[in-house]
mmCIF file with all atom_site columns, C-alpha atoms in Angstrom:
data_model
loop_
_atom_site.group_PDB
_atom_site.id
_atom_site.type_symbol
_atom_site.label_atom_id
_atom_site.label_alt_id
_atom_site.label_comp_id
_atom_site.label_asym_id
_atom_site.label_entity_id
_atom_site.label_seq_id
_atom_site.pdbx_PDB_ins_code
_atom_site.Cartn_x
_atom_site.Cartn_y
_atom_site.Cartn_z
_atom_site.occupancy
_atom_site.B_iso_or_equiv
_atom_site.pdbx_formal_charge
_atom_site.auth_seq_id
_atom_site.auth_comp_id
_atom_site.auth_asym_id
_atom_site.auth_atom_id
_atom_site.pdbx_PDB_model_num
ATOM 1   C CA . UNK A 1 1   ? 35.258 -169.226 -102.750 1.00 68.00 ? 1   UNK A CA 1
ATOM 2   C CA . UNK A 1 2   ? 38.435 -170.227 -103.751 1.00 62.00 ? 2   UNK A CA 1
ATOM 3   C CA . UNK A 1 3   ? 41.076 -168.480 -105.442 1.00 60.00 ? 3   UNK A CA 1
ATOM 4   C CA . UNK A 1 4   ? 42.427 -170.381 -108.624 1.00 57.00 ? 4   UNK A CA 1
ATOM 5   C CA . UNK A 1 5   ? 45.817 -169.895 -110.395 1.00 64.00 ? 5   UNK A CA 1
ATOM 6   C CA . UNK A 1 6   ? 47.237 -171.380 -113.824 1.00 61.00 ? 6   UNK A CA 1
ATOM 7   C CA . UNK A 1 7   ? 46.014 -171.711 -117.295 1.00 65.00 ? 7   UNK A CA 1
ATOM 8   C CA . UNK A 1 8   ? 45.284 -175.473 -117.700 1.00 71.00 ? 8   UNK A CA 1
ATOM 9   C CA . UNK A 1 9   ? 41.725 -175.190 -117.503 1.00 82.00 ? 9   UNK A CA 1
ATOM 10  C CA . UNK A 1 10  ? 40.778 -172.235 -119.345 1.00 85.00 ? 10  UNK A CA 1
ATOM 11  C CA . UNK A 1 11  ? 38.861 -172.604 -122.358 1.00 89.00 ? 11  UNK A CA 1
ATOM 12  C CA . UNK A 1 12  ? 38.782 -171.286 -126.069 1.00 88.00 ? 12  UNK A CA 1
ATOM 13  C CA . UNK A 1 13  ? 36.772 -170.820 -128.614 1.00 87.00 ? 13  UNK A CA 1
ATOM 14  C CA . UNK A 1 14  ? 37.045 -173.211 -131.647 1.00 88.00 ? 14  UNK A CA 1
ATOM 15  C CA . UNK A 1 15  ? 38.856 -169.905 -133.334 1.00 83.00 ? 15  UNK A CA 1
ATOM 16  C CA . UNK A 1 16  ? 41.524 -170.269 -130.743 1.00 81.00 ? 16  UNK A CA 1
ATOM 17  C CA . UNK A 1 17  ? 40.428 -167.203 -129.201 1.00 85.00 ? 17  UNK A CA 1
ATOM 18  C CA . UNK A 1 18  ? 41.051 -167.412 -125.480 1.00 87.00 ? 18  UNK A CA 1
ATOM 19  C CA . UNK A 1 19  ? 36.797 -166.883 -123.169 1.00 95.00 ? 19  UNK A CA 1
ATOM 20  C CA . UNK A 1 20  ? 37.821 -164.209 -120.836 1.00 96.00 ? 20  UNK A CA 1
ATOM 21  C CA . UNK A 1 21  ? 34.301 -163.483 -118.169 1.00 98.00 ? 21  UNK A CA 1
ATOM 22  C CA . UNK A 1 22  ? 34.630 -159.788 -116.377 1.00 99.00 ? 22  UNK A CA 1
ATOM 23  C CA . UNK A 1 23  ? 32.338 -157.781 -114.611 1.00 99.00 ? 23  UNK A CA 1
ATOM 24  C CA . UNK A 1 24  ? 31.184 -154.239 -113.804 1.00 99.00 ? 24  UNK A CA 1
ATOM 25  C CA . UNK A 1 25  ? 30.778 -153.671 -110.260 1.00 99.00 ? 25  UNK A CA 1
ATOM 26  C CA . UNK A 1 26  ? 28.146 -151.453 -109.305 1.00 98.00 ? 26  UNK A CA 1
ATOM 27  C CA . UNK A 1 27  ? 27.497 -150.474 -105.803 1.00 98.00 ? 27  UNK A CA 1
ATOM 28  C CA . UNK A 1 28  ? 24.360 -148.865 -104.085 1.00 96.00 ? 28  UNK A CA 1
ATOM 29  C CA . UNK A 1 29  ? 25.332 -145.753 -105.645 1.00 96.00 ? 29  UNK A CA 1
ATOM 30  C CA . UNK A 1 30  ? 25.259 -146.234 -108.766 1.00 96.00 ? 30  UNK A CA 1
ATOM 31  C CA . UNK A 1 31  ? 29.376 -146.038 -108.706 1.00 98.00 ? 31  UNK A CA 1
ATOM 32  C CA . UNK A 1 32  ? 31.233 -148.377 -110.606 1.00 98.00 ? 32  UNK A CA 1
ATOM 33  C CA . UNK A 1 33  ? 34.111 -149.766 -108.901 1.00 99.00 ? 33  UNK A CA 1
ATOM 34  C CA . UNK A 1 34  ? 37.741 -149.935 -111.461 1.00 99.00 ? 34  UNK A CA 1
ATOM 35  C CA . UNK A 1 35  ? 40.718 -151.872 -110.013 1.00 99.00 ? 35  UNK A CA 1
ATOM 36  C CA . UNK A 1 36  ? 44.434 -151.340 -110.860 1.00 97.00 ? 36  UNK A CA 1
ATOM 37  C CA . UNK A 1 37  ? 45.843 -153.291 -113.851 1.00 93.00 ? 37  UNK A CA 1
ATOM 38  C CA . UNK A 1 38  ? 47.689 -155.941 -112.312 1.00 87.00 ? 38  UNK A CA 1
ATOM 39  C CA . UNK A 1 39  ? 50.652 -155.371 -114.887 1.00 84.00 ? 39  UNK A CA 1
ATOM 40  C CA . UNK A 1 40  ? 50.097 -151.428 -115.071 1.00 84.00 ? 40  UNK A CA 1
ATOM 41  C CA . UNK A 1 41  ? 49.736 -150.320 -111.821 1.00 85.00 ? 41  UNK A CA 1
ATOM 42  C CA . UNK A 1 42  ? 48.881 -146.734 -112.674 1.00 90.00 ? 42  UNK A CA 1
ATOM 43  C CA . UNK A 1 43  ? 46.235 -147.556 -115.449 1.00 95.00 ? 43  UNK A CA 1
ATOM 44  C CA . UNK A 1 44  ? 42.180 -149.163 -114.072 1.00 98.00 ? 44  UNK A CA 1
ATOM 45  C CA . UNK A 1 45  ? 40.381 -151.844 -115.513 1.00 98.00 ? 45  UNK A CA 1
ATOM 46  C CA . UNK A 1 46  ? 37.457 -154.059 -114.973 1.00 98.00 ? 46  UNK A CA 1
ATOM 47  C CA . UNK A 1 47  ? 37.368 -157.284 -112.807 1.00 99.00 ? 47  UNK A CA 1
ATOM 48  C CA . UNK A 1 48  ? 37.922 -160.115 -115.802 1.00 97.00 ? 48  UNK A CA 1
ATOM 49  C CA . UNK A 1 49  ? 39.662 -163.106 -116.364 1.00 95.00 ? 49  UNK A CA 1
ATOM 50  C CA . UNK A 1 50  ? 39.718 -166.863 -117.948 1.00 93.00 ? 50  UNK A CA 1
ATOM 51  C CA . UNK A 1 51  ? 36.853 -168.977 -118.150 1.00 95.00 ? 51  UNK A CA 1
ATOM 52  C CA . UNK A 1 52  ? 37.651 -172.171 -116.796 1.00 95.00 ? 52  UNK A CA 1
ATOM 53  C CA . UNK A 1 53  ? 36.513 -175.412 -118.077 1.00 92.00 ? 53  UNK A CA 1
ATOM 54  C CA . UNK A 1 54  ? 34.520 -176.620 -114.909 1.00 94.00 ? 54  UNK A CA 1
ATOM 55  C CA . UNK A 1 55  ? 32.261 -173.274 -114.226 1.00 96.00 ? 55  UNK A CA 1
ATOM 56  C CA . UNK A 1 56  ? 30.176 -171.623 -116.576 1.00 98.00 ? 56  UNK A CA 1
ATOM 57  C CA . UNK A 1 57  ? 31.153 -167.555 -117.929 1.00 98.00 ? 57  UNK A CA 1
ATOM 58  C CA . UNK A 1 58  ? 28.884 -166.078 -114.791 1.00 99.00 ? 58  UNK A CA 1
ATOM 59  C CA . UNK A 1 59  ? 30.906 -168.186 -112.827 1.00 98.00 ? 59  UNK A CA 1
ATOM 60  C CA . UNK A 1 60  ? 34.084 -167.001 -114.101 1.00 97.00 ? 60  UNK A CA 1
ATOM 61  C CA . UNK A 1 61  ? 33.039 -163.592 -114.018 1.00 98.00 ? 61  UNK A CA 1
ATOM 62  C CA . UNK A 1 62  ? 31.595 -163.399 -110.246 1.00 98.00 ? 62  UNK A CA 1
ATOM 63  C CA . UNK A 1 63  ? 35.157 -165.270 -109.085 1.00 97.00 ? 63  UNK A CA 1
ATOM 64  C CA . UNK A 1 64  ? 37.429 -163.073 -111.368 1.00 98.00 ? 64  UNK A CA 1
ATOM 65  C CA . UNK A 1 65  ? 35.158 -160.218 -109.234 1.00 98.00 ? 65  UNK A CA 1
ATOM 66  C CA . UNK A 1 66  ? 36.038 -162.006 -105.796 1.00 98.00 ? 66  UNK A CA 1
ATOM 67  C CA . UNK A 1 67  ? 39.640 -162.863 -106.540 1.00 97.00 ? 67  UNK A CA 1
ATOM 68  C CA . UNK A 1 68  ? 40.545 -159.186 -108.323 1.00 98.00 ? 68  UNK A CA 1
ATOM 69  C CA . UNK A 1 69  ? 38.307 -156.492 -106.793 1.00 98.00 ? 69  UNK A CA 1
ATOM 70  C CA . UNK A 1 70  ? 37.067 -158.532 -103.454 1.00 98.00 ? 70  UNK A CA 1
ATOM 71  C CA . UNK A 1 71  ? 33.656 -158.208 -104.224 1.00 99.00 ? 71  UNK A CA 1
ATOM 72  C CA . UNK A 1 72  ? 30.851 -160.276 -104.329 1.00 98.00 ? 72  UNK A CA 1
ATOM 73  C CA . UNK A 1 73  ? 27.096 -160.137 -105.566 1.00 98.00 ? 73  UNK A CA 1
ATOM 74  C CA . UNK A 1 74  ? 24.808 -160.965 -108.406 1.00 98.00 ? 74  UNK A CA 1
ATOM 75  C CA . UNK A 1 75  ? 24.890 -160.476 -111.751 1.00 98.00 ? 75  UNK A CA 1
ATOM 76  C CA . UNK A 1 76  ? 21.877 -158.286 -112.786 1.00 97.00 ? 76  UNK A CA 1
ATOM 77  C CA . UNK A 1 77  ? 22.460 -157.890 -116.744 1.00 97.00 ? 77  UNK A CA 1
ATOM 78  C CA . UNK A 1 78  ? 24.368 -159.881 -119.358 1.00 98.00 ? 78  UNK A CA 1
ATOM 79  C CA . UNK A 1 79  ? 26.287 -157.602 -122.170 1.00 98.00 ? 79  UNK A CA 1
ATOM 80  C CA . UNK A 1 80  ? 26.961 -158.230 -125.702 1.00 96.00 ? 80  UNK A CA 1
ATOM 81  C CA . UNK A 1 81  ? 30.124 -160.154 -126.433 1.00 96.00 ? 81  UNK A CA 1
ATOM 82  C CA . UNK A 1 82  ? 32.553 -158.494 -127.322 1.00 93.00 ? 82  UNK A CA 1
ATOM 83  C CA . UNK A 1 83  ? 36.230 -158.961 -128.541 1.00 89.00 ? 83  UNK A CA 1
ATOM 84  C CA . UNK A 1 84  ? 40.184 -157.666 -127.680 1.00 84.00 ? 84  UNK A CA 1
ATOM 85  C CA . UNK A 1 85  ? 43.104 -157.939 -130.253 1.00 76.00 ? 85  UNK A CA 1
ATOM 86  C CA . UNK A 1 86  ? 46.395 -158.846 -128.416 1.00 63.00 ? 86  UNK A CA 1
ATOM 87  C CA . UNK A 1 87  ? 49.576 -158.435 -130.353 1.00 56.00 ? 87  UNK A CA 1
ATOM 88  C CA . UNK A 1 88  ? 51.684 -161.367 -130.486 1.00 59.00 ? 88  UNK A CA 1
ATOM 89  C CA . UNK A 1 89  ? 53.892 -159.699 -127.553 1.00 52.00 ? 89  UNK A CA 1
ATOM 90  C CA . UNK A 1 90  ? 51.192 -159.203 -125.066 1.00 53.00 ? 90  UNK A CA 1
ATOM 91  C CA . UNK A 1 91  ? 49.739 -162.795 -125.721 1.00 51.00 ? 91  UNK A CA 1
ATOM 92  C CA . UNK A 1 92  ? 53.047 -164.420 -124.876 1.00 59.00 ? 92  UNK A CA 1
ATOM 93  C CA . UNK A 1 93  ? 52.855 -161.499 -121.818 1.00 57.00 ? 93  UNK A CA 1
ATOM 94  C CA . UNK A 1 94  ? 49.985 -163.020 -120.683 1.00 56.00 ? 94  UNK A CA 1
ATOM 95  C CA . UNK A 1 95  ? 50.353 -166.816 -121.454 1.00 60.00 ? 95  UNK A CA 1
ATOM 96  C CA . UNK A 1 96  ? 48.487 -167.196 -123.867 1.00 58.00 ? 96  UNK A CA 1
ATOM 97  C CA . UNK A 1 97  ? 48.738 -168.241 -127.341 1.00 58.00 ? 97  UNK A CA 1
ATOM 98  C CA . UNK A 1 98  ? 45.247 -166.516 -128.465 1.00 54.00 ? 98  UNK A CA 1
ATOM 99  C CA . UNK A 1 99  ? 45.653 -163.468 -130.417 1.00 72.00 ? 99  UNK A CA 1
ATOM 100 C CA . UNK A 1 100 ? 42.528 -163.074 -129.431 1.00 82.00 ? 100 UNK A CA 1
ATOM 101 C CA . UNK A 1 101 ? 40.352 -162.714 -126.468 1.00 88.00 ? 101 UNK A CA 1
ATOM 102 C CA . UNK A 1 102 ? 36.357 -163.118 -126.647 1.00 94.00 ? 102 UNK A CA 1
ATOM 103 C CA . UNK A 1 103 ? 34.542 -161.077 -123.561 1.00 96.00 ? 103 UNK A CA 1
ATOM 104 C CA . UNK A 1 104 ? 31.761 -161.752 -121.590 1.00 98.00 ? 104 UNK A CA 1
ATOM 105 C CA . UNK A 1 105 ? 30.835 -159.085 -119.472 1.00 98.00 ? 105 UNK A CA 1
ATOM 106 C CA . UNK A 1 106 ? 28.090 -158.602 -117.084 1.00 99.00 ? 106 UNK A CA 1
ATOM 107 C CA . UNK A 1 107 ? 26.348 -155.695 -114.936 1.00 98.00 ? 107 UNK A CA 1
ATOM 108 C CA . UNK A 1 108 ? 27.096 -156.904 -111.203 1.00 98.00 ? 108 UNK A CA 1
ATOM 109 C CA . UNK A 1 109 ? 25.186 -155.554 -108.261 1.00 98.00 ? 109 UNK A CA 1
ATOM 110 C CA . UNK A 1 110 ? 27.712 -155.463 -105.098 1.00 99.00 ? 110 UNK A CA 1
ATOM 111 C CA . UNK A 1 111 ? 26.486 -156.983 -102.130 1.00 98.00 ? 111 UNK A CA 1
ATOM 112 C CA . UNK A 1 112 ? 29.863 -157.315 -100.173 1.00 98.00 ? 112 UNK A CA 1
ATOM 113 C CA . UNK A 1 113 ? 33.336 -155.671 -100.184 1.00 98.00 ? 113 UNK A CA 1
ATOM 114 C CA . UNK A 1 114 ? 36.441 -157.560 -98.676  1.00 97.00 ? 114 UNK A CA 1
ATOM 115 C CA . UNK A 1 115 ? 38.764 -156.128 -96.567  1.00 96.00 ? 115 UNK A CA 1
ATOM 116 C CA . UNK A 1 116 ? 41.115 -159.253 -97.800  1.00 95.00 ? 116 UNK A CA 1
ATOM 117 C CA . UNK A 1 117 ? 40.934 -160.656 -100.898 1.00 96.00 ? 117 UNK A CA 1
ATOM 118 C CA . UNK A 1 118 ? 43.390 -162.539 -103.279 1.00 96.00 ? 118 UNK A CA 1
ATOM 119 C CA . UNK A 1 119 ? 44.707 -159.623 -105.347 1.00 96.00 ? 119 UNK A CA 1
ATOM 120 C CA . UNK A 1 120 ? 44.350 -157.381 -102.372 1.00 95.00 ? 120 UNK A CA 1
ATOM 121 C CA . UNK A 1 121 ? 47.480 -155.693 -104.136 1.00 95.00 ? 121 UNK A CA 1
ATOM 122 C CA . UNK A 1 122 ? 45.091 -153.933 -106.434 1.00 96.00 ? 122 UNK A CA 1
ATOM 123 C CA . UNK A 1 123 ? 44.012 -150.789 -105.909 1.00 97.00 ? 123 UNK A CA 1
ATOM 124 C CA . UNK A 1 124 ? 39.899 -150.315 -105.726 1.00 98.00 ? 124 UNK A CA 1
ATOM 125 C CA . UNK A 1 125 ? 38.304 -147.108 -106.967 1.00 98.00 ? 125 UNK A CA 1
ATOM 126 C CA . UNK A 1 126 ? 34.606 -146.020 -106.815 1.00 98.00 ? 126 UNK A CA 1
ATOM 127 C CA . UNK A 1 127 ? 33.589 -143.365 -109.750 1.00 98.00 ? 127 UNK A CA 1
ATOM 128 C CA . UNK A 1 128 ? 31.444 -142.223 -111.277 1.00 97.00 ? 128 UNK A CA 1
ATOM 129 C CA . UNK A 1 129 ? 30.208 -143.378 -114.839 1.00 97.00 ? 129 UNK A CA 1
ATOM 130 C CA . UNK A 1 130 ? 32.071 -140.425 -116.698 1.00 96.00 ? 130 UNK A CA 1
ATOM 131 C CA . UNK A 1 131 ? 35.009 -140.926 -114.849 1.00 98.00 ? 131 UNK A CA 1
ATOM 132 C CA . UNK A 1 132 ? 35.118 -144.252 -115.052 1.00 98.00 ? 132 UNK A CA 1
ATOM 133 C CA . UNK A 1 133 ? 34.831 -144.581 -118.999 1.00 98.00 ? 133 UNK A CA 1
ATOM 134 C CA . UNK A 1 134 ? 37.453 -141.439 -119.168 1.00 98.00 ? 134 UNK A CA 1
ATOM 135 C CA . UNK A 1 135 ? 39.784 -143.621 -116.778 1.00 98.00 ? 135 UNK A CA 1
ATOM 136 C CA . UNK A 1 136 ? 39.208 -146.959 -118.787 1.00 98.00 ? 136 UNK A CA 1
ATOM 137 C CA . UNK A 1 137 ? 40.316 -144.772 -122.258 1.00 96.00 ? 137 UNK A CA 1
ATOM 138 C CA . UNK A 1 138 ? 43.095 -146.493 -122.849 1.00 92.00 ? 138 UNK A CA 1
ATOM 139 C CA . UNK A 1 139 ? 41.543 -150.081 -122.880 1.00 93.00 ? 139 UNK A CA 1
ATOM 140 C CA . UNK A 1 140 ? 39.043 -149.066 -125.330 1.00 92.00 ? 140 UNK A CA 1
ATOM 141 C CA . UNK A 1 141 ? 37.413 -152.768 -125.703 1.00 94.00 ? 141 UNK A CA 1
ATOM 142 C CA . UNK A 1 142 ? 36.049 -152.215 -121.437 1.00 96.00 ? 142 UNK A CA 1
ATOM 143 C CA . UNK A 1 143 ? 35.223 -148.166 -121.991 1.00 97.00 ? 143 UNK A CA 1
ATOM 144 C CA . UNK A 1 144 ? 32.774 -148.830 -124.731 1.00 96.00 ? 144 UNK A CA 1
ATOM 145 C CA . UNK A 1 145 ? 31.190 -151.427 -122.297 1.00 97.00 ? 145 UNK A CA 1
ATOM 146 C CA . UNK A 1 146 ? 30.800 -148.796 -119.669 1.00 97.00 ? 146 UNK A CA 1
ATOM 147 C CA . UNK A 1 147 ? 29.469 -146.985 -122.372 1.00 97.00 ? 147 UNK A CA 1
ATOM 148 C CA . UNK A 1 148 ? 26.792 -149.772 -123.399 1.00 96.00 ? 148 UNK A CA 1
ATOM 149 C CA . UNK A 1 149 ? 25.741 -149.583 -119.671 1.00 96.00 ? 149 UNK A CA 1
ATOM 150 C CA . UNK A 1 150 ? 25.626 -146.166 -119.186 1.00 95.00 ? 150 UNK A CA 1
ATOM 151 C CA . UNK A 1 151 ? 23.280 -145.763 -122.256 1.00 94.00 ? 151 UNK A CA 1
ATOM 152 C CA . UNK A 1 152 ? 20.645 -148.604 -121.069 1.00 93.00 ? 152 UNK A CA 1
ATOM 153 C CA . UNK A 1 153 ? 18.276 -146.693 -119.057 1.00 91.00 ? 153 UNK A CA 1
ATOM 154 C CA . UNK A 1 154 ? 16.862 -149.985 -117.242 1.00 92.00 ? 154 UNK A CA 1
ATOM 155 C CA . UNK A 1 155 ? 20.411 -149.886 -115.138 1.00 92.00 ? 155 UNK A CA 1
ATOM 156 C CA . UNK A 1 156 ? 20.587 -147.921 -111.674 1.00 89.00 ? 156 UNK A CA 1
ATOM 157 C CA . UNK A 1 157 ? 23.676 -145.943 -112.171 1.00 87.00 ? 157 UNK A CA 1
ATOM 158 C CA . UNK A 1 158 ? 25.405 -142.471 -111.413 1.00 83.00 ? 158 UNK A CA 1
ATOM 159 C CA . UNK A 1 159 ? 25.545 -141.196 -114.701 1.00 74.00 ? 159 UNK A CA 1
ATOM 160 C CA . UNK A 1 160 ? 27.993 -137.810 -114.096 1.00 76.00 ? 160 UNK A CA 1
#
């Protein structure tokens, strides 16, 4: 896999709102794996990033997984869309002109961890459910997908 950089190919929605694919990591466990905000390095947050124009959103999400959290595996459950406000500050923060992002999120089964990855400045943190929607609190729009996943009983997870 290779690790891309840039925003030229990143696609929107006919809203303008900027396709963002992300993933929660799950290990053997049931532990989901959080990774230090790239801009906020005391605050965790999911593996996620722009959907580029030449892969399709599981795509996106399984390389924003690789590149982020240096982690690969399968996707094992698709969530509901969801979407994140950005204020006209953070947008221009982040490159973006969207105001808004549309998410794609998926359940990811962990099949390998990297000892080097792209963003192997990150942090990586295995928790536990609870923990990991408490520690996700202040990014509301990935705690309540947490929550979504802790509440479908079909999904092997450490619910404490």
């Amino acid at each position: 896999m290779t690790a891309r950089t840039g925003r030229a190919k990143q696609v929107y929605t006919a809203d303008g709102e900027r396709i963002v694919g992300g993933t929660i990591p799950i290990d053997d466990k049931g532990r989901i794996l959080l990774i230090s905000s790239s801009s906020h390095k005391d605050r965790w947050v999911l593996p996620k990033g722009g959907h580029e124009c030449d892969e399709t959103i599981e795509e996106t999400a399984i390389r924003e997984s690789w590149e982020e959290a240096g982690v690969t595996g399968q996707i094992i459950k698709e969530l509901p869309v969801t979407k994140k406000a950005h204020s006209k500050f953070v947008a221009k923060t982040i490159g973006t002109q969207a105001l808004v992002s549309e998410l794609h999120f998926f359940v990811f089964k962990v099949i390998s961890i990297d000892d080097k990855w792209p963003e192997s400045n990150r942090k990586r943190k295995w928790v536990k459910a609870k923990e990991a929607i408490k520690l996700l609190s202040s990014r509301p729009e990935l705690s309540t997908l947490v929550e979504y996943v802790v509440s479908d009983s079909t999904i092997q997870l450490d619910r404490e």
